[in-house]
Structures are given as C-alpha cells and as structure tokens.
Coordinates of C-alpha atoms and ligand atoms in Angstrom, one line a residue:
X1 CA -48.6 -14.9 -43.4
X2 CA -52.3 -16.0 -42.3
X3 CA -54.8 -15.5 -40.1
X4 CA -57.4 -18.5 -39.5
X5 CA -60.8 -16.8 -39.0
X6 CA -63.3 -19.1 -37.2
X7 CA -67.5 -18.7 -37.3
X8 CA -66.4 -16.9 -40.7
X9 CA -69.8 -18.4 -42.9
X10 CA -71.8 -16.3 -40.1
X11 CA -72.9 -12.7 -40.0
X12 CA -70.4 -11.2 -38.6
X13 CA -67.9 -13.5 -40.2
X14 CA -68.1 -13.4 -44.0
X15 CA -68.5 -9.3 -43.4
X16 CA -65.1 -9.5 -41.8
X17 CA -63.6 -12.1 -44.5
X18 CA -64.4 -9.7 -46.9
X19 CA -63.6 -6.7 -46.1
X20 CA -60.2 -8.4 -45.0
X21 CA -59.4 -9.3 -48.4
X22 CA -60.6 -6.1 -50.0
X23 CA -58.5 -4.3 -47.3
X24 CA -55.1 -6.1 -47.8
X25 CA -53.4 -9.4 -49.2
X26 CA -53.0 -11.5 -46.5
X27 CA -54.6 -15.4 -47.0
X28 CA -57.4 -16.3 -44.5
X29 CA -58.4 -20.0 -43.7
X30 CA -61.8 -20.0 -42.6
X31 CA -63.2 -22.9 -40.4
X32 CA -66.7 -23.2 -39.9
X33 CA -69.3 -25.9 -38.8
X34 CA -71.7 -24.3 -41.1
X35 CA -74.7 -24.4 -38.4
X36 CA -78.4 -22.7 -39.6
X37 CA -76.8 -19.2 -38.9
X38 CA -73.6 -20.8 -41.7
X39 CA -73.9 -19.8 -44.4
X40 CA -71.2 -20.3 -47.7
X41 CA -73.3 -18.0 -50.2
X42 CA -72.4 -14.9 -48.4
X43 CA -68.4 -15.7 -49.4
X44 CA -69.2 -16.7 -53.0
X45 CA -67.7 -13.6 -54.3
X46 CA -64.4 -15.5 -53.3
X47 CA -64.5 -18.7 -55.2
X48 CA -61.7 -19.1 -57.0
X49 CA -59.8 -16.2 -54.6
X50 CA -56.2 -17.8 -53.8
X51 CA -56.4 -16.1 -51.0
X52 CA -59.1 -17.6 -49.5
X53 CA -59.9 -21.4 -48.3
X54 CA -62.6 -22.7 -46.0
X55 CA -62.8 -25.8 -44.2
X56 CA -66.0 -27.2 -42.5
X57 CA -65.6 -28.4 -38.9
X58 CA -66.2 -27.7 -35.6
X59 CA -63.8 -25.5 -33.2
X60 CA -64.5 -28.1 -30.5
X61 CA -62.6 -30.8 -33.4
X62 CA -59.5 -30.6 -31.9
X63 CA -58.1 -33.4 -34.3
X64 CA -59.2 -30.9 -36.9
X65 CA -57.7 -27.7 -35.5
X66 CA -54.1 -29.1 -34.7
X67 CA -54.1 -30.3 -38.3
X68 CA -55.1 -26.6 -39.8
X69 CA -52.7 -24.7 -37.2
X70 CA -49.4 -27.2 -38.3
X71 CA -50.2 -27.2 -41.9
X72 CA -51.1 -23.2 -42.2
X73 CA -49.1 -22.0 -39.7
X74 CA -51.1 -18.9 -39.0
X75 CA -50.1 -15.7 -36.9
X76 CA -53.2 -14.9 -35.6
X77 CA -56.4 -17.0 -35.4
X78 CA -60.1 -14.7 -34.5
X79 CA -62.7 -16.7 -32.7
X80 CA -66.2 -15.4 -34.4
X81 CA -67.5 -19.1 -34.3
X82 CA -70.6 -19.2 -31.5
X83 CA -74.2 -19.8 -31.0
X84 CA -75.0 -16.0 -30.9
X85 CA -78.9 -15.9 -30.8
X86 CA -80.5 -14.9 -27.5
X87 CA -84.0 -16.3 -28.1
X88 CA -82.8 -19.6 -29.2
X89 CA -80.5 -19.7 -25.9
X90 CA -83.7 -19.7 -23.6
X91 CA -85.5 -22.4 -26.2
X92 CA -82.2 -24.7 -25.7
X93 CA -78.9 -23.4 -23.7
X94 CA -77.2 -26.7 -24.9
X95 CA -75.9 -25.8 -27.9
X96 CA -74.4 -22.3 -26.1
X97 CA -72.7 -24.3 -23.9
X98 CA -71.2 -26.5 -26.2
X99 CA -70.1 -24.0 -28.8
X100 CA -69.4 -21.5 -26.6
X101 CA -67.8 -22.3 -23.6
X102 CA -66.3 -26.0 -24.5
X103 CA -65.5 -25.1 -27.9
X104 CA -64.0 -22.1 -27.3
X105 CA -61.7 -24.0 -24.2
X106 CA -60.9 -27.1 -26.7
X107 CA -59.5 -24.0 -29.5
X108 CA -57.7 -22.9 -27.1
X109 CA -56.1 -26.0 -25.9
X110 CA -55.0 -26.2 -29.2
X111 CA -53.9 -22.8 -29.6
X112 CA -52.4 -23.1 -26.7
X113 CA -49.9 -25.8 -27.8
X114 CA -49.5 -24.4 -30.7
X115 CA -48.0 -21.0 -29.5
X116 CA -45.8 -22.9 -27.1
X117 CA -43.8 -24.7 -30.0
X118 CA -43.1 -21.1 -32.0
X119 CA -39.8 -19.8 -32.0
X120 CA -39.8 -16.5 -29.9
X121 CA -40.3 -14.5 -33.5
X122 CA -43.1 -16.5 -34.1
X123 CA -45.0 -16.1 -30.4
X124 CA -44.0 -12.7 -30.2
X125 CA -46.0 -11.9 -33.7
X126 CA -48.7 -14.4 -32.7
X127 CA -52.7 -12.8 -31.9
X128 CA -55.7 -14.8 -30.3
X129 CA -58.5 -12.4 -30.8
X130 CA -61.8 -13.5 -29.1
X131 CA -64.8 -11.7 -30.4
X132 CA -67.4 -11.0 -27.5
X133 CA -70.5 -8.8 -26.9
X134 CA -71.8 -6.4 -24.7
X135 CA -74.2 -8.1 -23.5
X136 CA -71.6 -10.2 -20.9
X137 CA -72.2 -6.4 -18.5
X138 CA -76.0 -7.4 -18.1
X139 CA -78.4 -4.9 -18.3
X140 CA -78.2 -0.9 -17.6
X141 CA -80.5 1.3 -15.9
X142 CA -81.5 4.3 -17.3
X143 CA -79.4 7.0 -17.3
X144 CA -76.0 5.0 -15.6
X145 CA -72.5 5.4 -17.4
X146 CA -72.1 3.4 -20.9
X147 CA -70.4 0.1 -20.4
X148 CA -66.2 0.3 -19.6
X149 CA -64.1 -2.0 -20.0
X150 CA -63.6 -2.5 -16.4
X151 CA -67.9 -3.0 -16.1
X152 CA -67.9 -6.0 -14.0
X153 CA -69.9 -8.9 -15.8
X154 CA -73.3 -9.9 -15.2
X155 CA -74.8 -11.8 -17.8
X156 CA -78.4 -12.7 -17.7
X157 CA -79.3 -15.0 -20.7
X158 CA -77.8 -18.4 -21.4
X159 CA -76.1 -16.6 -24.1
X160 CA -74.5 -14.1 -22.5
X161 CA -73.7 -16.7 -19.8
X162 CA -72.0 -18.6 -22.3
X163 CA -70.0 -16.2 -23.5
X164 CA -68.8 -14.4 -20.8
X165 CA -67.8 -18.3 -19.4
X166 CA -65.6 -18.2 -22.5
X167 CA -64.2 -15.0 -22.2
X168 CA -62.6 -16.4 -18.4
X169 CA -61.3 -18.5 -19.7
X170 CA -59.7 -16.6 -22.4
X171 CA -58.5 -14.5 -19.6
X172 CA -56.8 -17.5 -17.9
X173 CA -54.9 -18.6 -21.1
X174 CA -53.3 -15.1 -21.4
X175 CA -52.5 -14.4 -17.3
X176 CA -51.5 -18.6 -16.9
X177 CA -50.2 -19.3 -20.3
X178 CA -48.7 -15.9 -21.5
X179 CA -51.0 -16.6 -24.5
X180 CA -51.3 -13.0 -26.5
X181 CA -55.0 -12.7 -26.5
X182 CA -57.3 -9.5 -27.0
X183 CA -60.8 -9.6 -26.5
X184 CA -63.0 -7.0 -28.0
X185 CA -66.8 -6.8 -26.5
X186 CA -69.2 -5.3 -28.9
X187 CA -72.7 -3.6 -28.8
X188 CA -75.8 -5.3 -31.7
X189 CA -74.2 -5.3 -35.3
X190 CA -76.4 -4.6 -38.5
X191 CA -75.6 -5.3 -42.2
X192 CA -75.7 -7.4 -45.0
X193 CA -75.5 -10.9 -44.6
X194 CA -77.5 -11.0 -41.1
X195 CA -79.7 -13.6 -40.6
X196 CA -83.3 -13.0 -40.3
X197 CA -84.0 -14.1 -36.9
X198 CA -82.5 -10.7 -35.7
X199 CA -84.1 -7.6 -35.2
X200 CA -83.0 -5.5 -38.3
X201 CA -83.7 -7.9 -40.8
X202 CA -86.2 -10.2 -39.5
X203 CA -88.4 -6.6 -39.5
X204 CA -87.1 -6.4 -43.5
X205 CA -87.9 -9.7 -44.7
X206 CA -91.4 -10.1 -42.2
X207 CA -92.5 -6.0 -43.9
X208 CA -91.6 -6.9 -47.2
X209 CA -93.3 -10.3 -46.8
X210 CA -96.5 -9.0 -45.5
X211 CA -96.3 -10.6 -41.6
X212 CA -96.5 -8.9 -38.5
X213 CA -93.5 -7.3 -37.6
X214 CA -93.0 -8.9 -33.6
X215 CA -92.1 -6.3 -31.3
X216 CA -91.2 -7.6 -28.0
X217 CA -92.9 -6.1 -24.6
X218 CA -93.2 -2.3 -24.8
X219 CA -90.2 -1.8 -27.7
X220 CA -88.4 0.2 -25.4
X221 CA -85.1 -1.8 -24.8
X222 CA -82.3 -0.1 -25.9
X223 CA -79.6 -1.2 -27.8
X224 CA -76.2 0.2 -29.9
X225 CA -76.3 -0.4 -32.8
X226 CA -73.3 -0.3 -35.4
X227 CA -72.5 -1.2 -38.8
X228 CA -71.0 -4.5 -39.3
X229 CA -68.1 -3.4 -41.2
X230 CA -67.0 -0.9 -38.5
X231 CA -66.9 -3.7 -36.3
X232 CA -64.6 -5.3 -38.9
X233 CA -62.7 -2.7 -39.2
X234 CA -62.2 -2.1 -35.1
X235 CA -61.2 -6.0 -34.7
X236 CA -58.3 -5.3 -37.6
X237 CA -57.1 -2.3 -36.1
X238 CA -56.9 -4.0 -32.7
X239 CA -55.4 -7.1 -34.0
X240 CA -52.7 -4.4 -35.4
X241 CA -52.1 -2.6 -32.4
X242 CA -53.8 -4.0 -29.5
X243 CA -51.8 -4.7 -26.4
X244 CA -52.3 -8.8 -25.9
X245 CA -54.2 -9.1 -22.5
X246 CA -56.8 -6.5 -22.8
X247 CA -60.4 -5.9 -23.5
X248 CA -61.5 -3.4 -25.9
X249 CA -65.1 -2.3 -26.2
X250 CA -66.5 -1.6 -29.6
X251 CA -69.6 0.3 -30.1
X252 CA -71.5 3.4 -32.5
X253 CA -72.3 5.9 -29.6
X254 CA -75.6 5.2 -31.0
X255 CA -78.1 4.0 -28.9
X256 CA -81.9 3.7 -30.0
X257 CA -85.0 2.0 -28.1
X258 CA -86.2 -0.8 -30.3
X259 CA -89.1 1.2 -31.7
X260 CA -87.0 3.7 -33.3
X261 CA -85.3 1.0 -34.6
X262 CA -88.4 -0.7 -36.3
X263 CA -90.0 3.2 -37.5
X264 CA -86.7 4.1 -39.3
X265 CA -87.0 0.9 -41.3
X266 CA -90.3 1.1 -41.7
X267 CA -90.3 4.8 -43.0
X268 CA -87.3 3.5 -45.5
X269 CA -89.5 0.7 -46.9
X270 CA -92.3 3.1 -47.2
X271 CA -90.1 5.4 -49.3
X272 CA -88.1 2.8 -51.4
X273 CA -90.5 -0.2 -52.3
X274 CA -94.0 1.3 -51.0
X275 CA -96.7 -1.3 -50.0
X276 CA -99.2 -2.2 -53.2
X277 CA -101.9 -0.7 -51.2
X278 CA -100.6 2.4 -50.4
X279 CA -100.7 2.2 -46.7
X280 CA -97.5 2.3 -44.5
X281 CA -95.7 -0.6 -43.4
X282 CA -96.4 0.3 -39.7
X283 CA -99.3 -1.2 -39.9
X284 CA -97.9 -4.5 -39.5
X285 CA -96.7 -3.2 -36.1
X286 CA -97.8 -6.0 -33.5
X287 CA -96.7 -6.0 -29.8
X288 CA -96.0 -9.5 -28.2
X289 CA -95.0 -11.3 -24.9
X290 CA -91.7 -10.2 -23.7
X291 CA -88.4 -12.1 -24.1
X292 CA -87.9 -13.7 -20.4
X293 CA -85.2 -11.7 -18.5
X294 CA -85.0 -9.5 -21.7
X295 CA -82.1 -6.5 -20.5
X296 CA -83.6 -3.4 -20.3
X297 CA -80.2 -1.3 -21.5
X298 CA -76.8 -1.4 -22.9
X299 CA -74.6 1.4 -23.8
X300 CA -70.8 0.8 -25.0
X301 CA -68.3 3.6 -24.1
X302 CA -65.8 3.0 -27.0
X303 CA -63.6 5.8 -25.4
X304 CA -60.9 3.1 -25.1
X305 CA -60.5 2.3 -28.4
X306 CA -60.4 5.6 -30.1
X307 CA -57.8 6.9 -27.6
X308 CA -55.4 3.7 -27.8
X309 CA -55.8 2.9 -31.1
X310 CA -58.0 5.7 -33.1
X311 CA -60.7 3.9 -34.6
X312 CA -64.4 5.5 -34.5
X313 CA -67.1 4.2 -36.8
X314 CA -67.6 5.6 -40.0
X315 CA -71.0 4.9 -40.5
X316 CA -74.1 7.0 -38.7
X317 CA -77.3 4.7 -38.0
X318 CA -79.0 6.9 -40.8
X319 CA -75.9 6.0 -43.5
X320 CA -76.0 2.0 -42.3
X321 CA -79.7 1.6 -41.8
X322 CA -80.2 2.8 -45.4
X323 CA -77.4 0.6 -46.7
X324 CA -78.9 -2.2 -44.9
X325 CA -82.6 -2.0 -46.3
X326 CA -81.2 -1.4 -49.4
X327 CA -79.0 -4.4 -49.2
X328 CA -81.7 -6.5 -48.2
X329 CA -84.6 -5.0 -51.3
X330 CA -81.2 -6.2 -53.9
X331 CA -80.5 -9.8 -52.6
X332 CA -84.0 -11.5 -52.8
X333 CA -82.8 -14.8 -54.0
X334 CA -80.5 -14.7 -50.6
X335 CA -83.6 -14.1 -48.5
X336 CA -85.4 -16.5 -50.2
X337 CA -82.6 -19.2 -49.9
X338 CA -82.5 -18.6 -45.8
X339 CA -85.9 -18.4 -45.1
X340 CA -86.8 -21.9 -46.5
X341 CA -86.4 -25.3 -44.5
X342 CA -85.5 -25.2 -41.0
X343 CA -85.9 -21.4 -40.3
X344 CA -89.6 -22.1 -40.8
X345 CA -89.4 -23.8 -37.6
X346 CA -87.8 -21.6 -35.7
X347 CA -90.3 -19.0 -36.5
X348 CA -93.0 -21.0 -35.3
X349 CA -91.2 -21.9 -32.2
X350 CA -90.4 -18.3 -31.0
X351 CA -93.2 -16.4 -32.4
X352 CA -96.2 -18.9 -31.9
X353 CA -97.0 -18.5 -28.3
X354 CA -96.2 -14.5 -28.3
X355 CA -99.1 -13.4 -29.0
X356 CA -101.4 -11.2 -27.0
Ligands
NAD1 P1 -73.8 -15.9 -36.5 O1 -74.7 -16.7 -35.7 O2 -74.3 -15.2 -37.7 O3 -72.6 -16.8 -37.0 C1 -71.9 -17.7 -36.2 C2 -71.1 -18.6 -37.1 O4 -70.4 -19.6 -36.3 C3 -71.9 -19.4 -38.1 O5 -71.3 -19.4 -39.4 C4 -71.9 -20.8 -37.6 O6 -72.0 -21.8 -38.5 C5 -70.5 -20.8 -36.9 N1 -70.4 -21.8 -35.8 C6 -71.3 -22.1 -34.8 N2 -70.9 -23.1 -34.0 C7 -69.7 -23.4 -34.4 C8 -68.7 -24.4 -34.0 N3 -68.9 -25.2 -33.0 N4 -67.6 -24.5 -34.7 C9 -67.4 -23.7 -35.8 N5 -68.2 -22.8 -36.3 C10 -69.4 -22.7 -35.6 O7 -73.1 -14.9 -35.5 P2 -72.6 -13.4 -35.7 O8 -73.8 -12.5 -35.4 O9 -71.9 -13.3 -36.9 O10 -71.6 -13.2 -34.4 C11 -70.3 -13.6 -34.6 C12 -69.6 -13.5 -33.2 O11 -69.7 -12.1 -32.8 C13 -70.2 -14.3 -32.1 O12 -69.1 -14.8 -31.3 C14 -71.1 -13.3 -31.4 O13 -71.2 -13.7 -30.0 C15 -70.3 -12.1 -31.5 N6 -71.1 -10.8 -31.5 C16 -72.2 -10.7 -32.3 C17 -72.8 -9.4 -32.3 C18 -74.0 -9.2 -33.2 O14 -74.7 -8.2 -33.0 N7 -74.4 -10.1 -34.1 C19 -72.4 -8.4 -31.5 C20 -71.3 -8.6 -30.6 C21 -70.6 -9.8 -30.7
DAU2 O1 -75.5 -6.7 -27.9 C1 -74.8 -7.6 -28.8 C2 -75.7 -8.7 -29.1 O2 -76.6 -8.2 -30.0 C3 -74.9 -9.9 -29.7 O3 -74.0 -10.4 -28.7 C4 -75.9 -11.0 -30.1 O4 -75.2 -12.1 -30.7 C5 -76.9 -10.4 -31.0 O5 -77.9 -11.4 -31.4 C6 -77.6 -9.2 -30.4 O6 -78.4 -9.6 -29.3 P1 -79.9 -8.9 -29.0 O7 -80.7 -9.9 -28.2 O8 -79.7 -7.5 -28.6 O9 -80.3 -8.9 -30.6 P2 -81.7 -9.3 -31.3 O10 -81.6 -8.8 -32.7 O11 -82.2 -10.6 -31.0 O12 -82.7 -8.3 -30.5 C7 -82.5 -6.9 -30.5 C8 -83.6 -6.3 -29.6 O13 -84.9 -6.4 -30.3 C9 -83.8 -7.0 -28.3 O14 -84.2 -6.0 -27.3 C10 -85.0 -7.9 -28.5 C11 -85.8 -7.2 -29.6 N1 -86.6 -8.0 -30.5 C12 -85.9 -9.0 -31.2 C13 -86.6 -9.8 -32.0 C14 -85.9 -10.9 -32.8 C15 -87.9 -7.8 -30.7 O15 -88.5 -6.8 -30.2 N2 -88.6 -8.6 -31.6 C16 -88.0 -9.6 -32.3 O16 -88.7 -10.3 -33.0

C-alpha cells in the first residue's frame, strides 16, 4: 500500500508527509514541481526513510504522472500541489490558472484512467482527496452563520477562483466518472514550515528582523486559524472514513481579526527573545493599502466532521501560536535559506507601493 501525495515540498505538504510517517507505515511518493513556496529542506528528516521517495515534476506532466501511478500503484493520491498565495494571484493570475485549474484537470485525467483499469478490489479501496480552502465561500458579513458545506461558492480573488474552478471539476469526475473523491475545504493553516509571505510568519521573520510588520487596511479581517497538523490529521481521518463524493469543512472554531493575530505574536516575541532595546515589538506596527477585494470574513463550521467522523483540533490558538514562534526563534538557518534570492523580490513587489 501507498498513497502519492502531491504539492508535498510545500507548507501544508511536508507537515502532512510527516506526521503521516510518524503516524503509521505506509510509503508515500511525493511529487512536487518544487516552485518558490517548494521546498525539500523541510523533508530532510526523511532522507534515507524507505518509506519515503520524492519525485520533481509537475501535476500538469501527465507523461510523468501515468508513469508514477503504473509503477506505484497507489490507493489513494491527495492533491496539495497549488499556487496558494492570494497576493501573488492579483500580481499574476497565470500561474493560478495553470496549476490550479489545468493541473488539477490533467491529474485527474490521469487518475481517472488509472481507477478505470483497477480490478473492483482495487477501485473500491481507491481515494482522490482534493485539498481546498475556505476561501472558495467568498467573504462573510458580520455576524452570518460559519461557512457549511452546502455554502454556495463565491470566490473573489484569482486564487480562490482558481480553486473553486478545480474543485468542479473534481465534482464532475466523481458524479460522471464514479471516481471516489472527497474534498476537504479548510480555514488559514499556521505552523512550522510556512513560508514567510504569509501572515504568521512573515510578522515572525519581518519582528525578529527589525522591518515593519505590514498590516493590511484596518487589520480587522477575520480569519480561522488552525494548526497545521490538525489539518493533517482531519485529511487522514477523512481519507479513512470519508464517504467518496462529499465535502468536508475543516476548521479551529477559532476566529481572530488580523490584529489579534499580529499582538499575540508580538507579545510572544516580547516575552521569549525581547528586542535589544527594550521596547516592544509593536512598535514596528505599520498600517498599509488594503489587499484589492481583500474578504472581510470567513468562519468554518466543522460540525460535519466531528459528527461523521470525530475529529476536533487538538490544538488552541494559544498552544499553536506558541509552538509556531517558538518553531520559527529554533530554525534560523531555515529562515535564512528562504528569505534569500527570489523572495527578495516578491517583497519589493507586494510591499513597495503599500505604503501610506
Ligand atoms: P504552499 O504554497 O506552501 O505549497 C504548495 C506546493 O505545491 C509547493 O511545494 C509547490 O512547489 C507545489 N506546486 C505548485 N505548483 C505545482 C505543480 N504544478 N505541480 C506540482 N507541484 C506544484 O501551499 P500550502 O499552504 O501548503 O497549501 C497546500 C494546499 O492546501 C493548497 O492546495 C492550498 O490551496 C490548500 N490550503 C491552504 C491553506 C493555508 O492556510 N495555507 C488553507 C486551506 C487550503
Ligand atoms: O483561508 C484559507 C486560505 O488562507 C488558504 O486557502 C490560502 O492558501 C492561504 O494563503 C490563506 O489565505 P489568506 O489570504 O487568508 O492568508 P494570508 O496569510 O495571505 O493573509 C491572512 C490575512 O492577513 C489576510 O486578511 C490578509 C492579511 N495580511 C496578510 C499579509 C501577507 C496582512 O494584513 N498583511 C500581510 O502582509
């Protein structure tokens, strides 16, 4: 038995790799195109793991993908692999499109095919598990029900446009094709491993570095927030018992406005590695331009999960947010790593016109 894992060099990804392989036996290929958000230092703890093999390509390779699926035969495969930044989505929708919508279709294809020549043993083990976002239901007003499942979608960046684009077609494979596919739509992660051009650690890496730590518009978007390996641990249990054709929503009951967000790190980096000068991070508080169409809300209702299939995150956002900045004051040589090259770019891309 094997599961391919796609997008697994990512965030998200190597969090779920991991924990996999702590969690039980079972081998894992892991494909990846190893984009910027790539990244194969987060798996070295698995060099040398048996269990474990990685191959760089692209889920839109469908040369590639036919060859991984006949030669490792695996009985499920979990679609991580996506262009999953919002800002970068307005700066160039291409890419979203690409990854996430024609990728996702020519994996599929493939899967597809793949699932049709399995003996009835074999199709009726078989998972596709598509890993989407909350962020397909559009934006909440104030005080309205958390996101359901049955939320219709209205997605308002390139991003989430992309994404929810994939998840129709996901949809179509399972009602046309009979293909047994789950998709599970998630609220903002946080963790180790997460690239600094999100929220949580891009305020880590900018406090500890002594920049301004960008806060968009008035900081008072909200946002759930849950630990990454609760996400990891929701997509296993609904790979293990998840009826094939639905949607699951995954979130932390948690939801914060952005500028609680950036105060509980700040106050943690004030308590566990206190600025030279003896003044408070918050200082390095700035307010800039707004995202365009930047959601106001989301809100995930997770009842669905924890009454089908009993999963509830373990973490708190004081527990995570702890292990997070701690996680981030251990690894320096990682931050240091990411933050060189392209990402300087980037930076000066999104950030240089923001100010007011
Ligand atoms: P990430 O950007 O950190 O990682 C994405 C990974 O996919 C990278 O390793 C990248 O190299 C790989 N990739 C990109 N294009 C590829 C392609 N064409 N073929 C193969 N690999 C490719 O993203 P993440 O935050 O880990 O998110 C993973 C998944 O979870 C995405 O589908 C995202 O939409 C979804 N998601 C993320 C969050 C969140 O808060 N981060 C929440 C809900 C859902
Ligand atoms: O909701 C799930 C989604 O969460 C995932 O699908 C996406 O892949 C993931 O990137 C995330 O999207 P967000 O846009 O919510 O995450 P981001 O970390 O970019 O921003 C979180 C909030 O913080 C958002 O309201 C914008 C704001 N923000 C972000 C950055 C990078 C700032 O105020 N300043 C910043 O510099």
């Amino acid at each position: 038995m094997t599961i391919l894992v796609t997008g697994g060099a990512g965030f998200i990804g190597s969090n779920f790799i991991i924990d996999w392989l702590e969690a039980r036996d079972e081998p894992v290929i892991n494909l990846d195109k190893l984009t910027y958000a790539g990244n194969l230092e987060n798996l070295a703890g698995l060099r040398g793991d048996p269990r474990y093999a990685f191959f760089q390509g692209d889920i839109g390779d469908r040369g590639l993908i036919e060859r991984l699926l006949e030669k490792h035969q695996p009985r499920a495969v979990i679609n991580f692999a996506a262009e999953s930044h919002v800002d970068r989505s307005i700066h160039g929708p291409g890419d979203f499109v690409q990854t996430n919508i024609v990728g996702t279709f020519n994996l599929l294809e493939c899967v597809r095919a793949y699932f049709a020549a399995m003996d009835d043993s074999g199709r009726a083990a078989f998972r596709f598990l598509h890993v989407l976002t909350d962020e397909v239901y559009g934006s909440l007003p104030a005080g309205a029900p958390a996101f359901a499942e049955t939320h219709r979608y209205e997605p308002n960046s390139p991003y989430s446009a992309s994404k929810a684009a994939s998840d129709h077609l996901v949809r179509a494979y399972h009602h046309t094709y009979g293909l047994p596919a789950l998709t599970t739509n998630c609220s903002n992660n946080y963790g180790p491993y997460q690239f600094p051009e999100k929220l949580i650690p891009l305020m880590i890496v900018n406090a500890l570095a002594g920049e301004r730590l960008p806060v968009y518009g008035d900081g008072m978007q909200i946002r759930d927030w849950l630990y990454v390996s609760d996400h990891c641990a929701a997509i296993r249990r609904v790979l293990d018992a998840g009826r094939p054709g639905e949607t699951y929503n995954i979130g932390g009951w948690n939801e914060k406005p952005n500028l609680d967000i950036v105060r509980a790190i700040v106050g943690l980096l004030d308590e566990l590695r206190p600025r030279s000068d003896g003044k408070s991070y918050g200082g390095q508080i700035a307010y800039v331009a707004d995202r365009p169409g930047h959601d106001r809300r989301y809100a995930i209702d997770a009842g669905k999960i924890e009454r089908e299939l009993g999963w509830r995150p373990a973490e708190t956002f004081t527990s995570g947010i702890r292990k997070t900045v701690l996680w981030y004051l251990d690894h320096p040589d990682w931050i240091a790593n990411v933050r060189s090259g392209a990402y300087r770019d980037w930076l000066e891309k999104n950030y240089a016109d923001r100010s007011r």
